[in-house]
C-alpha cells in the first residue's frame, strides 16, 4: 500500500472513530457540568451555624447541671439537698444514653406516623459526620450530630423538671424507673408530634418554638399527677418546710436564665435574625415577669420576696419559650406581665385550695406558664401586634390550634403519666418510709450530708 493510500485510510478511520465517539464525548461534556451543579446544589453546613448550635447545646446542658439542680436544691430542706442534686445529675446522665440508643429515633426517626418517629435511627443508625439536619431556612443545614446533641439536652432537662413536684419523699429507684418510662411513652411521642415534620401537632399548624408543650406543659402535668399519687410530705401543713437556702435558689435561677438563651435562641437552629429575636424576647419577657410577680406579691402580702422574684423569673422564661421566635418584643413583655399573676394565683391559692403538695411548684409555674405561653403565642404572633405571622394570620384560628395542641398534650401526658406512676409503684414503690423521710433523703437514700456542723 502506498503512503498516500495509508494516510487516506487512517483519515477515514479517524473520522469514523470521531463520529462514533461524538455522542459519548458530548454526553460526558454535558454530564460533567450537571454533576458539578448537583454537588454545588447540596447544602453544606455553615461554620458559624455549627458553632452557634454547639454553644447553644452547652448552654442548655448548663441549665440542668448546675442550674436546675441548685434551684431545686435551695428550695428543699437542708436534709434533702443532696438527693435533689443526685436526681438531677443521674437523670441527665441516663437520658443522654437513652436518647442516643433509641430516643432520637423515636422522636425524629423519619417515620410518617403522626405519633412515633420509628426505629430507623436506633443507635444513631445513619447519623454520620456528613449527614445534615434541615433548619427553618431553605437550603440551610446543620450537622445532624449537633442536632442530636441539642435535642438530647432537652430530653435530659425535661424529666428533671418533674422531680421538683415530689421532692423530699420519693425513692431514688422510683425516680430512675419513672424517668425511663416517661421519656419513652410521653416525651418522645410528644416531641415527635410537635417538632417532627410528620407529627400530628406540627401538621395542625401549632406554634411551639422551643418547647411550651413538649417541655413545660409536659413536665408540669406529670409533676401534678406525681405530687398527687406520691402524696404529701410527712408533716405538710404542720412542720416548717421553708426553702433552706434562697441564695442557692437564686444562683440556680440565674443559671437557668443564662442557659435559657441557648434553649430559646438555639431552637432557631441557625445564627440568624430569628435567633436574635428569640434572645431579645427571652430578656424582656423574663424581666417583665419578675417585676409583675414582685408587684402582685406586694399587693397580696405587703412585701416582695426573693422567692417571688425567682419564681417570676422562671415563669417568664417558661411563657416565652413557645413564643420566642414568633412574637415581637412588646408581645414578649405582655406575656411576662400576664403569666406572673396567673402563676402566683395557682401556687398561692389553687394549690392550697385543692391540697396537693407540689414541693417546687412545678405545675403552678411550668404547667400553667406553659399553657399561658402556648395560647399567648397564638395571639401575639399576629403581625399587627408585632409578631412574625403572615399577612393573612388569623388570631382566632391560630388560638384554637394552640388550644388543641395544649389539650392533646395535657390528655396524653396526664393519662400516660398516671399509668406509669402506678406501674412504678407496683414494681419498686414510689415513696420512702416515714422514718427515712424524717431522717432526710440525703442520709437515708445516699448515705451522706450536704452540710456538717
Tab-separated table of C-alpha atoms in Angstrom:
chain	number	residue	atom	x	y	z
A	1	UNK	CA	0.000	0.000	0.000
A	2	UNK	CA	1.331	3.402	-0.946
A	3	UNK	CA	1.923	6.034	1.687
A	4	UNK	CA	-0.851	8.227	0.279
A	5	UNK	CA	-3.367	5.383	0.429
A	6	UNK	CA	-2.253	4.541	4.009
A	7	UNK	CA	-2.760	8.092	5.195
A	8	UNK	CA	-6.101	8.272	3.439
A	9	UNK	CA	-7.190	5.065	5.191
A	10	UNK	CA	-6.105	6.441	8.587
A	11	UNK	CA	-8.028	9.626	7.925
A	12	UNK	CA	-11.185	7.698	7.100
A	13	UNK	CA	-10.799	5.513	10.225
A	14	UNK	CA	-10.180	8.566	12.405
A	15	UNK	CA	-13.235	10.313	11.082
A	16	UNK	CA	-15.311	7.212	11.689
A	17	UNK	CA	-13.998	6.861	15.233
A	18	UNK	CA	-14.689	10.508	15.898
A	19	UNK	CA	-18.205	10.078	14.620
A	20	UNK	CA	-18.759	7.023	16.808
A	21	UNK	CA	-17.329	8.700	19.913
A	22	UNK	CA	-19.030	12.042	19.374
A	23	UNK	CA	-22.184	11.128	21.340
A	24	UNK	CA	-20.068	9.776	24.220
A	25	UNK	CA	-17.924	12.904	24.275
A	26	UNK	CA	-20.989	15.116	24.110
A	27	UNK	CA	-22.660	13.177	26.941
A	28	UNK	CA	-19.538	13.444	29.061
A	29	UNK	CA	-19.351	17.179	28.413
A	30	UNK	CA	-22.995	17.571	29.438
A	31	UNK	CA	-22.754	15.219	32.410
A	32	UNK	CA	-19.738	16.905	33.970
A	33	UNK	CA	-21.425	20.290	34.481
A	34	UNK	CA	-24.608	18.528	35.640
A	35	UNK	CA	-22.686	16.562	38.259
A	36	UNK	CA	-20.860	19.690	39.353
A	37	UNK	CA	-24.160	21.562	39.569
A	38	UNK	CA	-25.721	18.787	41.643
A	39	UNK	CA	-22.745	18.809	44.004
A	40	UNK	CA	-22.925	22.574	44.281
A	41	UNK	CA	-26.669	22.396	44.984
A	42	UNK	CA	-26.230	20.077	48.002
A	43	UNK	CA	-26.374	22.366	51.063
A	44	UNK	CA	-23.312	22.434	53.284
A	45	UNK	CA	-23.386	23.500	56.953
A	46	UNK	CA	-22.003	26.950	57.668
A	47	UNK	CA	-19.285	27.000	60.313
A	48	UNK	CA	-20.953	29.909	62.092
A	49	UNK	CA	-24.228	27.978	62.431
A	50	UNK	CA	-22.376	24.920	63.690
A	51	UNK	CA	-20.520	26.903	66.350
A	52	UNK	CA	-23.744	28.673	67.328
A	53	UNK	CA	-25.542	25.357	67.844
A	54	UNK	CA	-22.555	23.920	69.692
A	55	UNK	CA	-22.635	26.801	72.187
A	56	UNK	CA	-26.436	26.635	72.483
A	57	UNK	CA	-26.197	22.946	73.328
A	58	UNK	CA	-23.700	23.627	76.112
A	59	UNK	CA	-25.941	26.384	77.490
A	60	UNK	CA	-28.939	24.057	77.706
A	61	UNK	CA	-26.809	21.455	79.472
A	62	UNK	CA	-25.746	24.208	81.913
A	63	UNK	CA	-29.442	24.703	82.721
A	64	UNK	CA	-29.631	21.185	84.146
A	65	UNK	CA	-26.282	20.885	85.885
A	66	UNK	CA	-25.798	23.019	87.883
A	67	UNK	CA	-28.723	25.398	87.169
A	68	UNK	CA	-31.836	23.337	87.899
A	69	UNK	CA	-30.035	21.226	90.490
A	70	UNK	CA	-29.144	24.297	92.575
A	71	UNK	CA	-32.532	25.940	92.025
A	72	UNK	CA	-34.384	22.903	93.362
A	73	UNK	CA	-31.687	22.192	95.937
A	74	UNK	CA	-32.190	25.558	97.583
A	75	UNK	CA	-35.974	25.094	97.673
A	76	UNK	CA	-35.894	21.898	99.716
A	77	UNK	CA	-34.870	21.446	103.338
A	78	UNK	CA	-31.176	21.036	104.113
A	79	UNK	CA	-31.543	17.312	104.818
A	80	UNK	CA	-32.731	16.713	101.242
A	81	UNK	CA	-30.305	18.953	99.359
A	82	UNK	CA	-28.057	16.190	98.004
A	83	UNK	CA	-30.975	13.992	96.985
A	84	UNK	CA	-32.145	16.654	94.545
A	85	UNK	CA	-28.632	17.213	93.202
A	86	UNK	CA	-28.208	13.463	92.759
A	87	UNK	CA	-31.540	13.046	90.981
A	88	UNK	CA	-30.789	15.844	88.514
A	89	UNK	CA	-27.293	14.519	87.841
A	90	UNK	CA	-28.255	10.890	87.279
A	91	UNK	CA	-31.365	11.747	85.248
A	92	UNK	CA	-29.185	13.843	82.956
A	93	UNK	CA	-26.606	11.088	82.517
A	94	UNK	CA	-29.213	8.394	81.999
A	95	UNK	CA	-31.196	10.363	79.438
A	96	UNK	CA	-28.091	11.047	77.372
A	97	UNK	CA	-27.644	7.303	76.888
A	98	UNK	CA	-31.342	6.611	76.326
A	99	UNK	CA	-31.525	9.409	73.763
A	100	UNK	CA	-28.770	8.101	71.516
A	101	UNK	CA	-29.849	4.458	71.890
A	102	UNK	CA	-33.484	4.943	70.860
A	103	UNK	CA	-34.893	8.312	71.931
A	104	UNK	CA	-33.671	10.244	68.899
A	105	UNK	CA	-35.151	7.639	66.599
A	106	UNK	CA	-38.487	7.588	68.438
A	107	UNK	CA	-38.726	11.382	68.102
A	108	UNK	CA	-37.001	12.097	64.773
A	109	UNK	CA	-36.519	8.724	63.105
A	110	UNK	CA	-38.162	9.661	59.824
A	111	UNK	CA	-41.381	7.689	60.236
A	112	UNK	CA	-44.502	9.039	58.518
A	113	UNK	CA	-46.520	8.245	61.640
A	114	UNK	CA	-48.080	11.303	63.321
A	115	UNK	CA	-47.254	9.864	66.749
A	116	UNK	CA	-43.985	7.960	66.533
A	117	UNK	CA	-40.624	8.548	64.864
A	118	UNK	CA	-39.884	4.897	64.188
A	119	UNK	CA	-36.866	2.629	64.548
A	120	UNK	CA	-34.754	3.735	61.574
A	121	UNK	CA	-32.221	5.656	63.690
A	122	UNK	CA	-31.897	3.296	66.648
A	123	UNK	CA	-28.315	3.525	67.980
A	124	UNK	CA	-27.953	6.601	65.711
A	125	UNK	CA	-28.004	4.411	62.623
A	126	UNK	CA	-27.297	6.522	59.547
A	127	UNK	CA	-26.078	9.522	61.527
A	128	UNK	CA	-22.561	10.401	60.380
A	129	UNK	CA	-20.210	13.367	60.359
A	130	UNK	CA	-21.503	14.137	56.874
A	131	UNK	CA	-25.261	13.793	57.480
A	132	UNK	CA	-27.197	17.012	57.990
A	133	UNK	CA	-30.413	18.258	59.548
A	134	UNK	CA	-32.578	20.938	57.971
A	135	UNK	CA	-33.274	24.275	59.640
A	136	UNK	CA	-36.170	26.650	59.098
A	137	UNK	CA	-34.484	28.302	56.101
A	138	UNK	CA	-34.470	26.679	52.669
A	139	UNK	CA	-31.025	25.373	51.783
A	140	UNK	CA	-29.601	25.925	55.270
A	141	UNK	CA	-28.489	22.838	57.192
A	142	UNK	CA	-26.507	21.944	60.291
A	143	UNK	CA	-24.563	18.749	61.080
A	144	UNK	CA	-27.008	16.086	62.236
A	145	UNK	CA	-24.777	15.242	65.179
A	146	UNK	CA	-25.204	18.721	66.661
A	147	UNK	CA	-28.980	18.485	66.179
A	148	UNK	CA	-28.896	15.143	68.004
A	149	UNK	CA	-26.957	16.688	70.892
A	150	UNK	CA	-29.094	19.823	71.090
A	151	UNK	CA	-32.281	17.786	71.310
A	152	UNK	CA	-30.570	15.436	73.763
A	153	UNK	CA	-30.166	18.259	76.271
A	154	UNK	CA	-33.911	18.972	76.042
A	155	UNK	CA	-34.671	15.300	76.636
A	156	UNK	CA	-32.370	15.320	79.676
A	157	UNK	CA	-33.749	18.531	81.180
A	158	UNK	CA	-37.479	17.855	80.867
A	159	UNK	CA	-37.829	14.812	83.171
A	160	UNK	CA	-35.528	16.514	85.673
A	161	UNK	CA	-38.059	19.358	85.908
A	162	UNK	CA	-40.675	16.887	87.136
A	163	UNK	CA	-38.816	15.812	90.272
A	164	UNK	CA	-39.374	19.168	91.950
A	165	UNK	CA	-43.047	18.305	92.369
A	166	UNK	CA	-42.459	15.340	94.691
A	167	UNK	CA	-39.052	16.194	96.131
A	168	UNK	CA	-38.217	15.124	99.697
A	169	UNK	CA	-40.255	11.884	99.746
A	170	UNK	CA	-39.743	9.795	96.596
A	171	UNK	CA	-37.487	6.753	96.239
A	172	UNK	CA	-34.376	7.215	94.128
A	173	UNK	CA	-35.097	3.954	92.296
A	174	UNK	CA	-38.615	5.183	91.525
A	175	UNK	CA	-37.240	8.383	90.012
A	176	UNK	CA	-34.945	6.464	87.675
A	177	UNK	CA	-37.534	3.910	86.549
A	178	UNK	CA	-40.227	6.538	86.048
A	179	UNK	CA	-37.847	8.732	84.055
A	180	UNK	CA	-37.076	5.996	81.529
A	181	UNK	CA	-40.727	5.000	81.145
A	182	UNK	CA	-41.976	8.574	80.960
A	183	UNK	CA	-39.409	9.604	78.380
A	184	UNK	CA	-40.301	6.579	76.260
A	185	UNK	CA	-44.079	6.860	76.360
A	186	UNK	CA	-44.634	10.594	76.887
A	187	UNK	CA	-41.679	12.808	75.989
A	188	UNK	CA	-40.521	11.121	72.788
A	189	UNK	CA	-44.042	10.837	71.278
A	190	UNK	CA	-44.940	14.440	72.159
A	191	UNK	CA	-41.614	15.694	70.776
A	192	UNK	CA	-42.365	13.841	67.536
A	193	UNK	CA	-45.920	15.176	67.384
A	194	UNK	CA	-44.861	18.783	67.918
A	195	UNK	CA	-41.471	19.135	66.209
A	196	UNK	CA	-41.239	16.471	63.516
A	197	UNK	CA	-42.494	17.364	60.033
A	198	UNK	CA	-44.791	14.322	60.117
A	199	UNK	CA	-46.065	14.967	63.644
A	200	UNK	CA	-49.750	15.347	64.472
A	201	UNK	CA	-49.483	18.714	66.212
A	202	UNK	CA	-46.889	20.033	63.755
A	203	UNK	CA	-49.215	19.374	60.837
A	204	UNK	CA	-52.080	21.073	62.628
A	205	UNK	CA	-50.031	24.257	62.341
A	206	UNK	CA	-49.430	24.720	66.071
A	207	UNK	CA	-46.541	27.019	67.001
A	208	UNK	CA	-44.087	25.850	69.668
A	209	UNK	CA	-40.711	27.424	69.082
A	210	UNK	CA	-38.731	25.922	71.952
A	211	UNK	CA	-40.979	23.623	73.970
A	212	UNK	CA	-44.013	25.167	75.662
A	213	UNK	CA	-45.910	21.916	75.159
A	214	UNK	CA	-43.065	19.433	74.773
A	215	UNK	CA	-41.117	20.584	77.820
A	216	UNK	CA	-43.147	22.715	80.209
A	217	UNK	CA	-46.765	21.577	79.933
A	218	UNK	CA	-45.487	18.004	79.759
A	219	UNK	CA	-43.352	18.393	82.887
A	220	UNK	CA	-45.988	20.418	84.729
A	221	UNK	CA	-48.778	17.901	84.180
A	222	UNK	CA	-46.530	14.949	85.041
A	223	UNK	CA	-45.431	16.813	88.162
A	224	UNK	CA	-49.015	17.443	89.283
A	225	UNK	CA	-50.012	13.809	88.770
A	226	UNK	CA	-46.884	12.725	90.620
A	227	UNK	CA	-47.440	15.071	93.558
A	228	UNK	CA	-50.948	13.680	93.978
A	229	UNK	CA	-50.028	9.998	93.559
A	230	UNK	CA	-46.888	10.100	95.707
A	231	UNK	CA	-48.769	12.053	98.353
A	232	UNK	CA	-47.938	14.933	100.643
A	233	UNK	CA	-44.738	15.215	102.616
A	234	UNK	CA	-44.973	13.959	106.178
A	235	UNK	CA	-45.914	16.943	108.326
A	236	UNK	CA	-47.046	19.051	105.349
A	237	UNK	CA	-49.078	21.987	106.643
A	238	UNK	CA	-47.778	21.470	110.184
A	239	UNK	CA	-43.974	21.416	110.087
A	240	UNK	CA	-41.771	24.236	108.828
A	241	UNK	CA	-40.858	23.387	105.225
A	242	UNK	CA	-39.380	26.654	104.003
A	243	UNK	CA	-36.536	26.624	101.445
A	244	UNK	CA	-33.249	26.073	103.251
A	245	UNK	CA	-31.214	28.428	101.005
A	246	UNK	CA	-32.735	31.164	98.910
A	247	UNK	CA	-29.178	32.105	97.995
A	248	UNK	CA	-28.707	28.803	96.161
A	249	UNK	CA	-32.162	29.093	94.637
A	250	UNK	CA	-31.402	32.485	93.131
A	251	UNK	CA	-28.000	31.327	91.901
A	252	UNK	CA	-29.709	28.360	90.248
A	253	UNK	CA	-32.429	30.574	88.776
A	254	UNK	CA	-29.822	32.944	87.347
A	255	UNK	CA	-28.018	29.988	85.771
A	256	UNK	CA	-31.305	28.841	84.286
A	257	UNK	CA	-31.917	32.284	82.801
A	258	UNK	CA	-28.417	32.336	81.344
A	259	UNK	CA	-28.749	28.857	79.889
A	260	UNK	CA	-32.216	29.648	78.561
A	261	UNK	CA	-30.669	31.840	75.873
A	262	UNK	CA	-29.270	28.657	74.367
A	263	UNK	CA	-32.601	26.949	74.920
A	264	UNK	CA	-34.607	29.587	73.046
A	265	UNK	CA	-32.152	31.129	70.596
A	266	UNK	CA	-30.707	27.715	69.781
A	267	UNK	CA	-34.156	26.497	68.779
A	268	UNK	CA	-33.800	28.726	65.728
A	269	UNK	CA	-31.171	26.159	64.607
A	270	UNK	CA	-29.053	28.786	62.845
A	271	UNK	CA	-27.298	32.048	63.670
A	272	UNK	CA	-29.733	34.430	62.032
A	273	UNK	CA	-32.172	37.197	62.867
A	274	UNK	CA	-34.579	34.651	64.320
A	275	UNK	CA	-32.053	33.736	66.992
A	276	UNK	CA	-31.554	37.404	67.827
A	277	UNK	CA	-35.314	37.910	68.162
A	278	UNK	CA	-35.532	34.915	70.487
A	279	UNK	CA	-32.738	36.373	72.611
A	280	UNK	CA	-34.429	39.773	72.840
A	281	UNK	CA	-37.722	38.172	73.839
A	282	UNK	CA	-36.044	35.967	76.434
A	283	UNK	CA	-34.616	39.054	78.115
A	284	UNK	CA	-37.811	41.095	78.021
A	285	UNK	CA	-40.441	38.519	78.969
A	286	UNK	CA	-38.364	37.428	81.951
A	287	UNK	CA	-37.748	40.971	83.150
A	288	UNK	CA	-41.446	41.818	82.875
A	289	UNK	CA	-42.424	38.665	84.756
A	290	UNK	CA	-40.028	39.377	87.638
A	291	UNK	CA	-41.461	42.863	88.058
A	292	UNK	CA	-45.050	41.655	87.716
A	293	UNK	CA	-44.639	38.884	90.308
A	294	UNK	CA	-42.983	41.258	92.766
A	295	UNK	CA	-45.780	43.778	92.281
A	296	UNK	CA	-48.539	41.199	92.734
A	297	UNK	CA	-46.823	39.831	95.825
A	298	UNK	CA	-46.533	43.319	97.292
A	299	UNK	CA	-50.256	43.908	96.840
A	300	UNK	CA	-51.171	40.440	98.143
A	301	UNK	CA	-48.929	40.149	101.208
A	302	UNK	CA	-47.380	43.555	101.682
A	303	UNK	CA	-43.841	42.518	100.770
A	304	UNK	CA	-41.970	41.377	97.692
A	305	UNK	CA	-39.809	38.308	98.303
A	306	UNK	CA	-36.707	36.898	96.651
A	307	UNK	CA	-38.565	33.608	96.229
A	308	UNK	CA	-41.240	35.537	94.359
A	309	UNK	CA	-38.691	37.224	92.107
A	310	UNK	CA	-37.075	33.862	91.324
A	311	UNK	CA	-40.483	32.324	90.655
A	312	UNK	CA	-41.386	35.205	88.360
A	313	UNK	CA	-38.092	34.742	86.548
A	314	UNK	CA	-38.863	31.091	85.792
A	315	UNK	CA	-42.491	31.837	84.914
A	316	UNK	CA	-41.430	34.457	82.372
A	317	UNK	CA	-38.881	32.103	80.836
A	318	UNK	CA	-41.484	29.355	80.576
A	319	UNK	CA	-44.087	31.625	78.988
A	320	UNK	CA	-41.745	32.955	76.315
A	321	UNK	CA	-40.399	29.511	75.404
A	322	UNK	CA	-43.049	28.642	72.778
A	323	UNK	CA	-43.251	32.254	71.606
A	324	UNK	CA	-39.620	33.359	71.485
A	325	UNK	CA	-39.186	33.154	67.730
A	326	UNK	CA	-42.582	34.400	66.602
A	327	UNK	CA	-43.729	37.260	68.832
A	328	UNK	CA	-42.341	40.780	68.887
A	329	UNK	CA	-40.618	42.417	71.870
A	330	UNK	CA	-43.807	44.104	73.068
A	331	UNK	CA	-45.665	40.813	72.857
A	332	UNK	CA	-42.963	39.198	74.981
A	333	UNK	CA	-43.340	41.903	77.630
A	334	UNK	CA	-47.111	41.408	77.721
A	335	UNK	CA	-46.651	37.650	78.096
A	336	UNK	CA	-44.367	38.279	81.074
A	337	UNK	CA	-46.888	40.637	82.646
A	338	UNK	CA	-49.731	38.134	82.197
A	339	UNK	CA	-48.001	34.939	83.291
A	340	UNK	CA	-46.849	36.088	86.736
A	341	UNK	CA	-50.221	36.893	88.336
A	342	UNK	CA	-51.778	33.738	86.882
A	343	UNK	CA	-48.962	31.522	88.164
A	344	UNK	CA	-48.975	33.331	91.510
A	345	UNK	CA	-52.680	32.554	91.856
A	346	UNK	CA	-52.070	28.869	91.197
A	347	UNK	CA	-49.154	28.480	93.625
A	348	UNK	CA	-50.661	30.567	96.430
A	349	UNK	CA	-54.397	29.843	96.119
A	350	UNK	CA	-55.225	26.872	93.888
A	351	UNK	CA	-52.571	24.572	95.383
A	352	UNK	CA	-53.820	25.166	98.911
A	353	UNK	CA	-57.465	25.018	97.861
A	354	UNK	CA	-57.066	21.537	96.380
A	355	UNK	CA	-54.498	20.414	98.938
A	356	UNK	CA	-51.802	18.875	96.756
A	357	UNK	CA	-48.155	19.175	97.781
A	358	UNK	CA	-46.144	20.366	94.773
A	359	UNK	CA	-42.821	20.996	96.512
A	360	UNK	CA	-41.233	23.308	93.909
A	361	UNK	CA	-44.472	24.416	92.211
A	362	UNK	CA	-43.678	22.566	89.012
A	363	UNK	CA	-47.297	22.570	87.892
A	364	UNK	CA	-48.038	26.108	89.064
A	365	UNK	CA	-45.054	27.586	87.206
A	366	UNK	CA	-44.128	25.225	84.371
A	367	UNK	CA	-47.535	23.729	83.640
A	368	UNK	CA	-49.580	26.905	83.955
A	369	UNK	CA	-46.837	29.092	82.490
A	370	UNK	CA	-46.534	26.731	79.541
A	371	UNK	CA	-50.262	26.988	78.844
A	372	UNK	CA	-50.156	30.797	79.038
A	373	UNK	CA	-47.193	30.868	76.670
A	374	UNK	CA	-48.703	28.417	74.191
A	375	UNK	CA	-52.019	30.267	73.999
A	376	UNK	CA	-50.353	33.677	74.006
A	377	UNK	CA	-48.261	32.623	71.027
A	378	UNK	CA	-51.477	32.235	69.074
A	379	UNK	CA	-52.296	35.867	69.768
A	380	UNK	CA	-49.038	37.820	69.761
A	381	UNK	CA	-47.641	36.198	66.624
A	382	UNK	CA	-50.083	38.407	64.721
A	383	UNK	CA	-48.098	40.861	62.554
A	384	UNK	CA	-50.248	43.817	63.620
A	385	UNK	CA	-49.233	43.038	67.213
A	386	UNK	CA	-45.549	42.983	66.302
A	387	UNK	CA	-45.265	39.250	65.594
A	388	UNK	CA	-43.777	37.448	62.629
A	389	UNK	CA	-47.020	35.943	61.329
A	390	UNK	CA	-48.064	36.215	57.689
A	391	UNK	CA	-50.402	38.923	56.449
A	392	UNK	CA	-53.338	36.501	56.429
A	393	UNK	CA	-52.658	35.423	60.039
A	394	UNK	CA	-55.873	34.758	61.968
A	395	UNK	CA	-55.757	35.088	65.742
A	396	UNK	CA	-58.985	33.119	66.202
A	397	UNK	CA	-57.837	30.242	64.023
A	398	UNK	CA	-54.316	30.086	65.462
A	399	UNK	CA	-55.585	30.372	69.032
A	400	UNK	CA	-57.855	27.363	68.515
A	401	UNK	CA	-54.961	25.423	67.008
A	402	UNK	CA	-52.794	26.294	70.014
A	403	UNK	CA	-55.593	25.311	72.386
A	404	UNK	CA	-55.989	21.973	70.626
A	405	UNK	CA	-52.250	21.324	70.949
A	406	UNK	CA	-52.395	22.152	74.664
A	407	UNK	CA	-55.362	19.830	75.242
A	408	UNK	CA	-53.722	16.949	73.352
A	409	UNK	CA	-50.541	17.356	75.407
A	410	UNK	CA	-52.403	17.517	78.727
A	411	UNK	CA	-54.559	14.470	77.973
A	412	UNK	CA	-51.713	12.343	76.611
A	413	UNK	CA	-49.310	13.276	79.384
A	414	UNK	CA	-51.905	13.109	82.154
A	415	UNK	CA	-53.277	9.665	81.327
A	416	UNK	CA	-49.973	8.012	80.446
A	417	UNK	CA	-48.145	9.555	83.426
A	418	UNK	CA	-50.794	8.289	85.854
A	419	UNK	CA	-50.438	4.772	84.438
A	420	UNK	CA	-46.643	4.930	84.647
A	421	UNK	CA	-46.640	6.127	88.268
A	422	UNK	CA	-48.850	3.167	89.141
A	423	UNK	CA	-46.545	0.769	87.288
A	424	UNK	CA	-43.524	2.149	89.144
A	425	UNK	CA	-45.359	1.909	92.461
A	426	UNK	CA	-46.097	-1.769	91.822
A	427	UNK	CA	-42.530	-2.581	90.755
A	428	UNK	CA	-40.343	-0.650	93.225
A	429	UNK	CA	-42.714	1.550	95.233
A	430	UNK	CA	-42.930	5.316	94.908
A	431	UNK	CA	-42.315	6.551	98.402
A	432	UNK	CA	-39.678	6.148	101.089
A	433	UNK	CA	-40.694	5.147	104.606
A	434	UNK	CA	-41.789	7.763	107.114
A	435	UNK	CA	-38.597	7.135	109.103
A	436	UNK	CA	-36.411	7.655	106.023
A	437	UNK	CA	-38.308	10.809	105.136
A	438	UNK	CA	-37.920	12.252	108.618
A	439	UNK	CA	-34.205	11.466	108.623
A	440	UNK	CA	-33.836	13.129	105.235
A	441	UNK	CA	-33.143	11.579	101.857
A	442	UNK	CA	-29.517	12.695	101.861
A	443	UNK	CA	-28.666	10.218	104.622
A	444	UNK	CA	-31.374	7.607	104.148
A	445	UNK	CA	-31.017	7.287	100.360
A	446	UNK	CA	-27.419	8.315	99.703
A	447	UNK	CA	-25.537	7.989	102.989
A	448	UNK	CA	-24.088	11.489	103.009
A	449	UNK	CA	-24.961	15.007	104.096
A	450	UNK	CA	-24.716	18.333	102.312
A	451	UNK	CA	-23.689	20.245	105.429
A	452	UNK	CA	-21.679	19.351	108.518
A	453	UNK	CA	-21.928	21.258	111.783
